[in-house]
Coordinates of C-alpha atoms in Angstrom, one line a residue:
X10 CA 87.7 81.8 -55.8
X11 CA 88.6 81.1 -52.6
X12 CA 85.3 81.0 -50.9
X13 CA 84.2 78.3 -53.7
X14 CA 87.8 76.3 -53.0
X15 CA 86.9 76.6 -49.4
X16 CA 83.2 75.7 -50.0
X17 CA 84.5 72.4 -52.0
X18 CA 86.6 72.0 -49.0
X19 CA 83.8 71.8 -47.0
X20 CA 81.9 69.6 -49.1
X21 CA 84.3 67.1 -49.3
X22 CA 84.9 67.2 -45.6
X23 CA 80.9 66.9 -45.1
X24 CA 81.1 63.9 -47.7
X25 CA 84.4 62.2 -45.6
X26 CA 82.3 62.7 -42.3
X27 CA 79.1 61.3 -44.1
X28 CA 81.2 58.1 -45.1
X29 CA 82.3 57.9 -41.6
X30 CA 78.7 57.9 -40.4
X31 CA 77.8 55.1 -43.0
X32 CA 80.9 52.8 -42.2
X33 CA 80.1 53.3 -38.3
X34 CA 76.3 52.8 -39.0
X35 CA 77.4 49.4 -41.2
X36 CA 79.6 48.3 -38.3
X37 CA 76.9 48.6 -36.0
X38 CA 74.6 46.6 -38.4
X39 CA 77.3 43.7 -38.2
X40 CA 77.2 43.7 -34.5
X41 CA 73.2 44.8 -33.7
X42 CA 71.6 42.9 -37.1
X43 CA 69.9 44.8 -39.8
X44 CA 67.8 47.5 -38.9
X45 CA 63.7 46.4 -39.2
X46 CA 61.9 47.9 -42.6
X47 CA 58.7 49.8 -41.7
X48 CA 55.9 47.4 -43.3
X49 CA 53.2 48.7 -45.6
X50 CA 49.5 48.9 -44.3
X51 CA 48.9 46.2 -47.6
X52 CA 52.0 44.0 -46.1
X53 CA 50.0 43.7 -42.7
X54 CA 46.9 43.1 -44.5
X55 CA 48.2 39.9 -46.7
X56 CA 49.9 38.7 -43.9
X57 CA 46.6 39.0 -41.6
X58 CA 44.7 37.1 -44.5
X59 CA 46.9 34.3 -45.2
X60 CA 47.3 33.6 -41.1
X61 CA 43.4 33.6 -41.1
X62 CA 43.3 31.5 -44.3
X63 CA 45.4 29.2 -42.6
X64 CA 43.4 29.1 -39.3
X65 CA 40.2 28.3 -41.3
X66 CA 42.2 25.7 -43.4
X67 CA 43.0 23.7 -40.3
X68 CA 39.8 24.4 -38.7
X69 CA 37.8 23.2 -41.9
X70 CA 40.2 20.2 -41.6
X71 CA 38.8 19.3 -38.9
X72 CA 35.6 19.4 -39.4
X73 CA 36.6 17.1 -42.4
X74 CA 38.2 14.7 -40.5
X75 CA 34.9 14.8 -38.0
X76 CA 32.6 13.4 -40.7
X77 CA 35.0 10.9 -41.9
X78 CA 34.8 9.1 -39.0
X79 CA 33.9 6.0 -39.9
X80 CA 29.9 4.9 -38.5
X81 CA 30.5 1.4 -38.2
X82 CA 34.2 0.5 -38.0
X83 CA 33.8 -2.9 -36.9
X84 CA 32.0 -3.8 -40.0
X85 CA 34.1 -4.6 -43.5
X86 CA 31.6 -6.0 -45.8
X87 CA 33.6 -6.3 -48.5
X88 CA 36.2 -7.9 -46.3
X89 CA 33.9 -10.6 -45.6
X90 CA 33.4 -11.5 -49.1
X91 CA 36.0 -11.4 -50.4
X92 CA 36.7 -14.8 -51.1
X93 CA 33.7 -14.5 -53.5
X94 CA 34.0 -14.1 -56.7
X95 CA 30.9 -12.8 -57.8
X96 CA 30.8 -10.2 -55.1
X97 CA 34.4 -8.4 -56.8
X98 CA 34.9 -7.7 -53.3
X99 CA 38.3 -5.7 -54.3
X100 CA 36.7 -3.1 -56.2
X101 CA 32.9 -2.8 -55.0
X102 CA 34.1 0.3 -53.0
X103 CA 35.9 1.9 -56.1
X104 CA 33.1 1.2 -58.4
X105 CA 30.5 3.0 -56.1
X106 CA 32.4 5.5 -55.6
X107 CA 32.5 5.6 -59.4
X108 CA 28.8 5.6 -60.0
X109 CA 28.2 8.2 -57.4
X110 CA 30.8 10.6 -59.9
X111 CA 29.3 9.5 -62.8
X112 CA 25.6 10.5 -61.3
X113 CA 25.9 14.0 -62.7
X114 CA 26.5 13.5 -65.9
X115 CA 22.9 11.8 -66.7
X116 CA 21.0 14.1 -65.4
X117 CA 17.7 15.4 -67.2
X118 CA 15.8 18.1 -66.7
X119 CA 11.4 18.1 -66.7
X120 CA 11.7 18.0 -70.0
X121 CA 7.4 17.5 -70.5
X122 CA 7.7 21.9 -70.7
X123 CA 9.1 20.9 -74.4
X124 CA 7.5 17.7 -75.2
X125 CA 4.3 19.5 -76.0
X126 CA 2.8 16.0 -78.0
X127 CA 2.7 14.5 -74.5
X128 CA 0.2 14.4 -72.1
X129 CA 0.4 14.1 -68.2
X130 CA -0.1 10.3 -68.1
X131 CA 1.7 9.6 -71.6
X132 CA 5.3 9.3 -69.2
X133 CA 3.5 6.9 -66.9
X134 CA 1.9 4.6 -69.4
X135 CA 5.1 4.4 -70.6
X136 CA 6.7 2.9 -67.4
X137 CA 3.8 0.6 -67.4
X138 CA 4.1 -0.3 -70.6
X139 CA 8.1 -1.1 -70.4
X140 CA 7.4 -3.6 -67.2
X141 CA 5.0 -5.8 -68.9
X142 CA 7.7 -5.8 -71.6
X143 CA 10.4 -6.9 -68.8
X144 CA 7.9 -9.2 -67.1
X145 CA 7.3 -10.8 -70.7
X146 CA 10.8 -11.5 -71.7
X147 CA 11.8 -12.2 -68.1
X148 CA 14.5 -9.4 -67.8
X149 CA 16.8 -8.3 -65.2
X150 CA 15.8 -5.1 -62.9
X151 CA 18.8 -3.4 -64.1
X152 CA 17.5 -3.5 -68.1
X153 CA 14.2 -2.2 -67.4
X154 CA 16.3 1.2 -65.4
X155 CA 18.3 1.5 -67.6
X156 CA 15.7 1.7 -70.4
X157 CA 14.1 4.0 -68.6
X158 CA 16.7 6.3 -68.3
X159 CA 17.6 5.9 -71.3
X160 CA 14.2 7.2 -72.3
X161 CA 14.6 10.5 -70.2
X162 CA 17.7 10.9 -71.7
X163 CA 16.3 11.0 -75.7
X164 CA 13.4 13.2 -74.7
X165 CA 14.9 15.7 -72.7
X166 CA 17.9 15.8 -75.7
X167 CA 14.9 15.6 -78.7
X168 CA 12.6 18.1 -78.4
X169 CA 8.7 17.9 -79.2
X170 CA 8.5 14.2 -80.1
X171 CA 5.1 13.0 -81.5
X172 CA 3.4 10.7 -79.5
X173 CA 2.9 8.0 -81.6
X174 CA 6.6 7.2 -81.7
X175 CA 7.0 7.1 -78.1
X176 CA 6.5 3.3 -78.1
X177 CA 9.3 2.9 -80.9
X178 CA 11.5 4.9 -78.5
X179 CA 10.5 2.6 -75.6
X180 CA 11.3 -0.4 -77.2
X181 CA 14.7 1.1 -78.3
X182 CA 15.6 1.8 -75.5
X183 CA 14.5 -2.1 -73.6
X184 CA 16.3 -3.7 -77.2
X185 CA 19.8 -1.3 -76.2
X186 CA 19.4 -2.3 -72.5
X187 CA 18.9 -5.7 -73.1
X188 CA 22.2 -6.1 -74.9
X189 CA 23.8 -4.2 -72.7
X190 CA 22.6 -6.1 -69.5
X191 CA 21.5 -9.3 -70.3
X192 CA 23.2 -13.0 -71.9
X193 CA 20.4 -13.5 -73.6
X194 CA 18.7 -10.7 -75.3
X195 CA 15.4 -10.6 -76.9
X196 CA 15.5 -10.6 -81.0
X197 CA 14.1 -8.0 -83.2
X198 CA 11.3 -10.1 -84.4
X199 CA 10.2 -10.6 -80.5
X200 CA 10.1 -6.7 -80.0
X201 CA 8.3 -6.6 -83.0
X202 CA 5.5 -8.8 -81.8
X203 CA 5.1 -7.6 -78.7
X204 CA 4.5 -3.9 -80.4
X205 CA 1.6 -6.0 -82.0
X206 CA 3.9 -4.7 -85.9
X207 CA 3.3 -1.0 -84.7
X208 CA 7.1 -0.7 -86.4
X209 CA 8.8 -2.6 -88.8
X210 CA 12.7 -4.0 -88.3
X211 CA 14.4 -1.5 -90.2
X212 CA 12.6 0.9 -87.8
X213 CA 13.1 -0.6 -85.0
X214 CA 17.0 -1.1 -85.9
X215 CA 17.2 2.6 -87.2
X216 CA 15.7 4.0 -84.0
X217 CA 18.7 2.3 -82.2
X218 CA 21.0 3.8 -84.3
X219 CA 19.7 7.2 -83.4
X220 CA 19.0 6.6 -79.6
X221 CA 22.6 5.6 -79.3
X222 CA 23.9 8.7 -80.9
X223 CA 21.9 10.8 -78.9
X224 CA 23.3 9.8 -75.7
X225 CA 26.9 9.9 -77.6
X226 CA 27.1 5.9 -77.2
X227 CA 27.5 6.4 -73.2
X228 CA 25.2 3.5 -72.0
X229 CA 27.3 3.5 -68.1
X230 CA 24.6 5.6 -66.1
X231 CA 24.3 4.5 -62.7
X232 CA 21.3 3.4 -62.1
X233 CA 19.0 3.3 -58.4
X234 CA 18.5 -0.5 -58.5
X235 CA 22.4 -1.4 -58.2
X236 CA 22.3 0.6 -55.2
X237 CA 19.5 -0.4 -53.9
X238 CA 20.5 -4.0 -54.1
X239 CA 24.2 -3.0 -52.9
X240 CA 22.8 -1.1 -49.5
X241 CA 20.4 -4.4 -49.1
X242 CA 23.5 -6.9 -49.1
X243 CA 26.0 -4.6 -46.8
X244 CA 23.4 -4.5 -44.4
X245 CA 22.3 -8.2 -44.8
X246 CA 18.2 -7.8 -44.8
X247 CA 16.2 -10.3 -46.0
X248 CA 14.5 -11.1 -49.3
X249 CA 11.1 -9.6 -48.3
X250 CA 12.2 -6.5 -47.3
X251 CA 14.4 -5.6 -50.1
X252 CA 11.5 -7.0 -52.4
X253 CA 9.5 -4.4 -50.9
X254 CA 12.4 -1.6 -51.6
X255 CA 12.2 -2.7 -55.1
X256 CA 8.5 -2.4 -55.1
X257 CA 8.9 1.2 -54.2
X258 CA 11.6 2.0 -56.5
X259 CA 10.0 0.5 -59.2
X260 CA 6.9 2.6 -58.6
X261 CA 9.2 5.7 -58.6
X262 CA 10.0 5.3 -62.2
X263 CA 7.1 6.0 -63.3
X264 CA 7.4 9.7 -61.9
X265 CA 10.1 12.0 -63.8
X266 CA 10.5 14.1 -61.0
X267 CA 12.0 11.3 -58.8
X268 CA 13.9 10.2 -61.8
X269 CA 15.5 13.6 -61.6
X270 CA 16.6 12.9 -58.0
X271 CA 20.2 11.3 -57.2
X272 CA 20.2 7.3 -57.6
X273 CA 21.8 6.5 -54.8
X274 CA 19.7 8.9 -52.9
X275 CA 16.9 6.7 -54.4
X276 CA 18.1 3.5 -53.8
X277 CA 18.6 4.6 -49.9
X278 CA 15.6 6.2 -49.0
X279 CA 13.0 3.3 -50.9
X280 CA 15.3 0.5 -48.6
X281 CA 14.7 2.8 -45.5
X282 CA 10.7 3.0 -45.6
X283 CA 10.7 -0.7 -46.8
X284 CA 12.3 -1.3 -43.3
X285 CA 9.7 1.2 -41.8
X286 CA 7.0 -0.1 -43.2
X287 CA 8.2 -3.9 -41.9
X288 CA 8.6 -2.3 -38.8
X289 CA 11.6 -4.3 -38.5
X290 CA 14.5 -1.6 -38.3
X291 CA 15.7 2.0 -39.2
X292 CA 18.4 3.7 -40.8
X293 CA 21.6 2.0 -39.3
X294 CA 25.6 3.3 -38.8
X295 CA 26.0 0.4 -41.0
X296 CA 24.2 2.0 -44.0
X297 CA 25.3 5.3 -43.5
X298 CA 29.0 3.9 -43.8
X299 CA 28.4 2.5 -47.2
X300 CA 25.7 4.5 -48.9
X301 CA 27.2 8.1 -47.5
X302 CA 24.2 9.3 -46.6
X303 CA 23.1 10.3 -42.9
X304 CA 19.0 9.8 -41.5
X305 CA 18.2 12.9 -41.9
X306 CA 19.1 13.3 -45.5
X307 CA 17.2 10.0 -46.3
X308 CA 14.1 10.7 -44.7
X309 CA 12.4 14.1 -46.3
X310 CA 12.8 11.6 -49.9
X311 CA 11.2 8.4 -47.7
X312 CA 8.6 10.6 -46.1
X313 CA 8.0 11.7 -50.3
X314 CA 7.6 8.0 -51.5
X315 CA 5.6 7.0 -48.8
X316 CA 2.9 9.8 -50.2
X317 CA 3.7 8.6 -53.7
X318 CA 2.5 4.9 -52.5
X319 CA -0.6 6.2 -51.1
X320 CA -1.5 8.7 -53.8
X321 CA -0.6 6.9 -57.4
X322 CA -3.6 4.3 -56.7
X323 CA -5.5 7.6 -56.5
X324 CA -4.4 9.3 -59.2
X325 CA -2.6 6.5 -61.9
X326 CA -5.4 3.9 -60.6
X327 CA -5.4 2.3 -64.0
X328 CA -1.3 1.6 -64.1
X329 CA -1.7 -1.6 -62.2
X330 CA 1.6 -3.7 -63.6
X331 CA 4.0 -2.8 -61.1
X332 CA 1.2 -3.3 -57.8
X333 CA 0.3 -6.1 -59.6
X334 CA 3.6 -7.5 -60.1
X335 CA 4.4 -7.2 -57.0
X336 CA 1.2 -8.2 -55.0
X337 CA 2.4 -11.9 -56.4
X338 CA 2.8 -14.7 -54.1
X339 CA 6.6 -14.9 -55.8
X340 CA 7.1 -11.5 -54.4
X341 CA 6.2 -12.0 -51.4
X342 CA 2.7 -9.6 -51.9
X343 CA 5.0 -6.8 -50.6
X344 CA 2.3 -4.3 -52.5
X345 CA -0.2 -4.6 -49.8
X346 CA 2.0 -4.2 -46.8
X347 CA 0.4 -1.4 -45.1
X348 CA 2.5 2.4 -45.8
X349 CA 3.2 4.5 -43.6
X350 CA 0.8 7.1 -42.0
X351 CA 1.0 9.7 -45.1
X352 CA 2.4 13.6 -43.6
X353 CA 1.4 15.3 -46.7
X354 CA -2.4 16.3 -47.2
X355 CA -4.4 14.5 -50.5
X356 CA -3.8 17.5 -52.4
X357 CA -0.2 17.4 -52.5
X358 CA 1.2 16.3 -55.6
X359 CA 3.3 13.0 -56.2
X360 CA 7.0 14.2 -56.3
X361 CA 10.3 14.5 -53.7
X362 CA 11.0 17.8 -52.2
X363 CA 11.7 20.3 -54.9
X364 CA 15.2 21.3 -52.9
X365 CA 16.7 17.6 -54.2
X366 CA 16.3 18.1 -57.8
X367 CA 19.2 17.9 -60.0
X368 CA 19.0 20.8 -63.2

């Protein structure tokens, strides 16, 4: 008994000096600061991540702030007009920037692997077809793209469509444009005429009906002309050479592939070899501001219509309404302005480099 009293003894005078160790370890703490905690190997890890995170953050930063130095700060295009009313100087940079957001969601695939009822030059006649059509009824650019895109849109949504409805499509899609685009729109009858009664109205009117629920009533895709034509005003070149542009864009349309290729990239490279091909100026500071796109993103797609220029009369010889449109006194003859030399052999086939294809 009295070894375990004195052993309690002893543990409660080990616990008193324990409690005087912690109190003078505690007052110590109050006049030294907390003792550091030993981190864990994970602790140093996160923390060595996050400070790198944060060093590539700022660096990337940079880097962001490099290319949005403006190109050409001493030009406000939309400053100078702005007393114009038809130029909606206020909101041409927003709605740009809109189209260019809204490019991605009208894109189409080569759709020709599913439309098995159509032939190599059935796309092309097509084109052809739809410019007489504009030419006829005296439409703006922007209805005959549109109907065109329109017209990639249905048949890469519609698979295998027979061939012998492809001009009831066509004209569907010029009689949506043109309402769409135009004060004035051609009548049913007219389109019915024209088709030489290939379709009748309710045909023609129920087609519509169809086309527009296939592309889910959204009729807003931007399209490579209004680029085009907004690159050819900020930059203030003449009549002739943005004629010229339009010559080559216009030519485009009759190739899917370039169809599947960004508008505004369109719009920008077909102004740049226009102004090649007039030898008369090349890809400025000033265009790069307001298109976004630097020279040597524009010129693989230029150097790709310039072969496209060279080669159709080769290899779509017979699709002359667009070169012959354009070989017109009214537009200025801009078809036979002499190309570019070509960098691509014969052989190579009409298209932009496969790298700038949307899917």
């Amino acid at each position: 008994m009295y070894g375990l009293r004195n052993r309690n003894v002893n543990i409660q005078n080990t616990d008193n000096a324990l409690g005087a160790v912690k109190n003078n370890l505690a007052s110590k703490d109050a006049t030294i600061g907390v003792p550091l905690k030993r981190k864990s190997g994970m602790k140093i890890a996160e923390e060595k991540l996050h400070s790198k995170k944060k060093q590539h953050t700022a660096e990337d930063e940079e880097l962001e702030d490099i290319e949005n130095i403006d190109p050409a700060p001493e030009v406000d295009f939309d400053k100078e007009t702005e007393n114009d009313l038809t130029a909606v100087a206020h909101y041409a940079q927003d709605i740009f920037k809109y189209y260019r957001h809204r490019e991605n969601f009208f894109k189409v695939k080569n759709y020709m692997s599913h439309q098995t009822h159509m032939g190599r030059d059935a796309r092309p006649t097509l084109v052809d077809w739809l410019v007489e059509v504009q030419e006829t009824f005296e439409l703006n650019h922007e209805t005959l793209y549109l109907a065109v895109k329109l017209i990639d849109l249905y048949l890469d949504r519609v698979p295998r469509v027979k061939r012998e409805r492809l001009q009831l499509i066509a004209s569907a899609s010029v009689f949506i444009s043109s309402k769409f685009d135009e004060r004035s729109p051609p009548l049913i009858d007219d389109f019915i005429y024209i088709s030489q009664d290939s379709y009748d109205r309710e045909e023609l009117l129920s087609m519509e009906r169809e086309f527009l629920r296939t592309v889910n009533y959204d009729l807003g895709a931007p399209i490579s002309y209004r680029y085009l034509r907004r690159f050819a005003r900020v930059s203030k070149i003449e009549m002739s050479t943005l004629t010229l542009a339009r010559y080559i864009l216009e030519t485009s349309l009759m190739f899917l592939d370039f169809c599947r290729v960004s508008e505004s990239l369109m719009g920008a490279a077909s102004l740049l070899l226009a102004l090649r091909m007039k030898k008369i100026g090349d890809w400025t500071p000033v265009l790069q501001k307001y298109s976004g796109y630097k020279q040597q993103q524009v010129e693989p797609l230029m150097f790709a219509l310039n072969h496209m220029i060279i080669k159709r009369k080769q290899d779509f010889g017979k699709l002359e309404t667009i070169y012959k449109k354009y070989s017109h006194e009214i537009f200025f003859e801009v078809a036979n302005t002499d190309s570019l030399p070509d960098i691509f052999p014969s052989s190579h086939p009409i298209g932009p480099p496969r790298d700038l294809l949307r899917n």
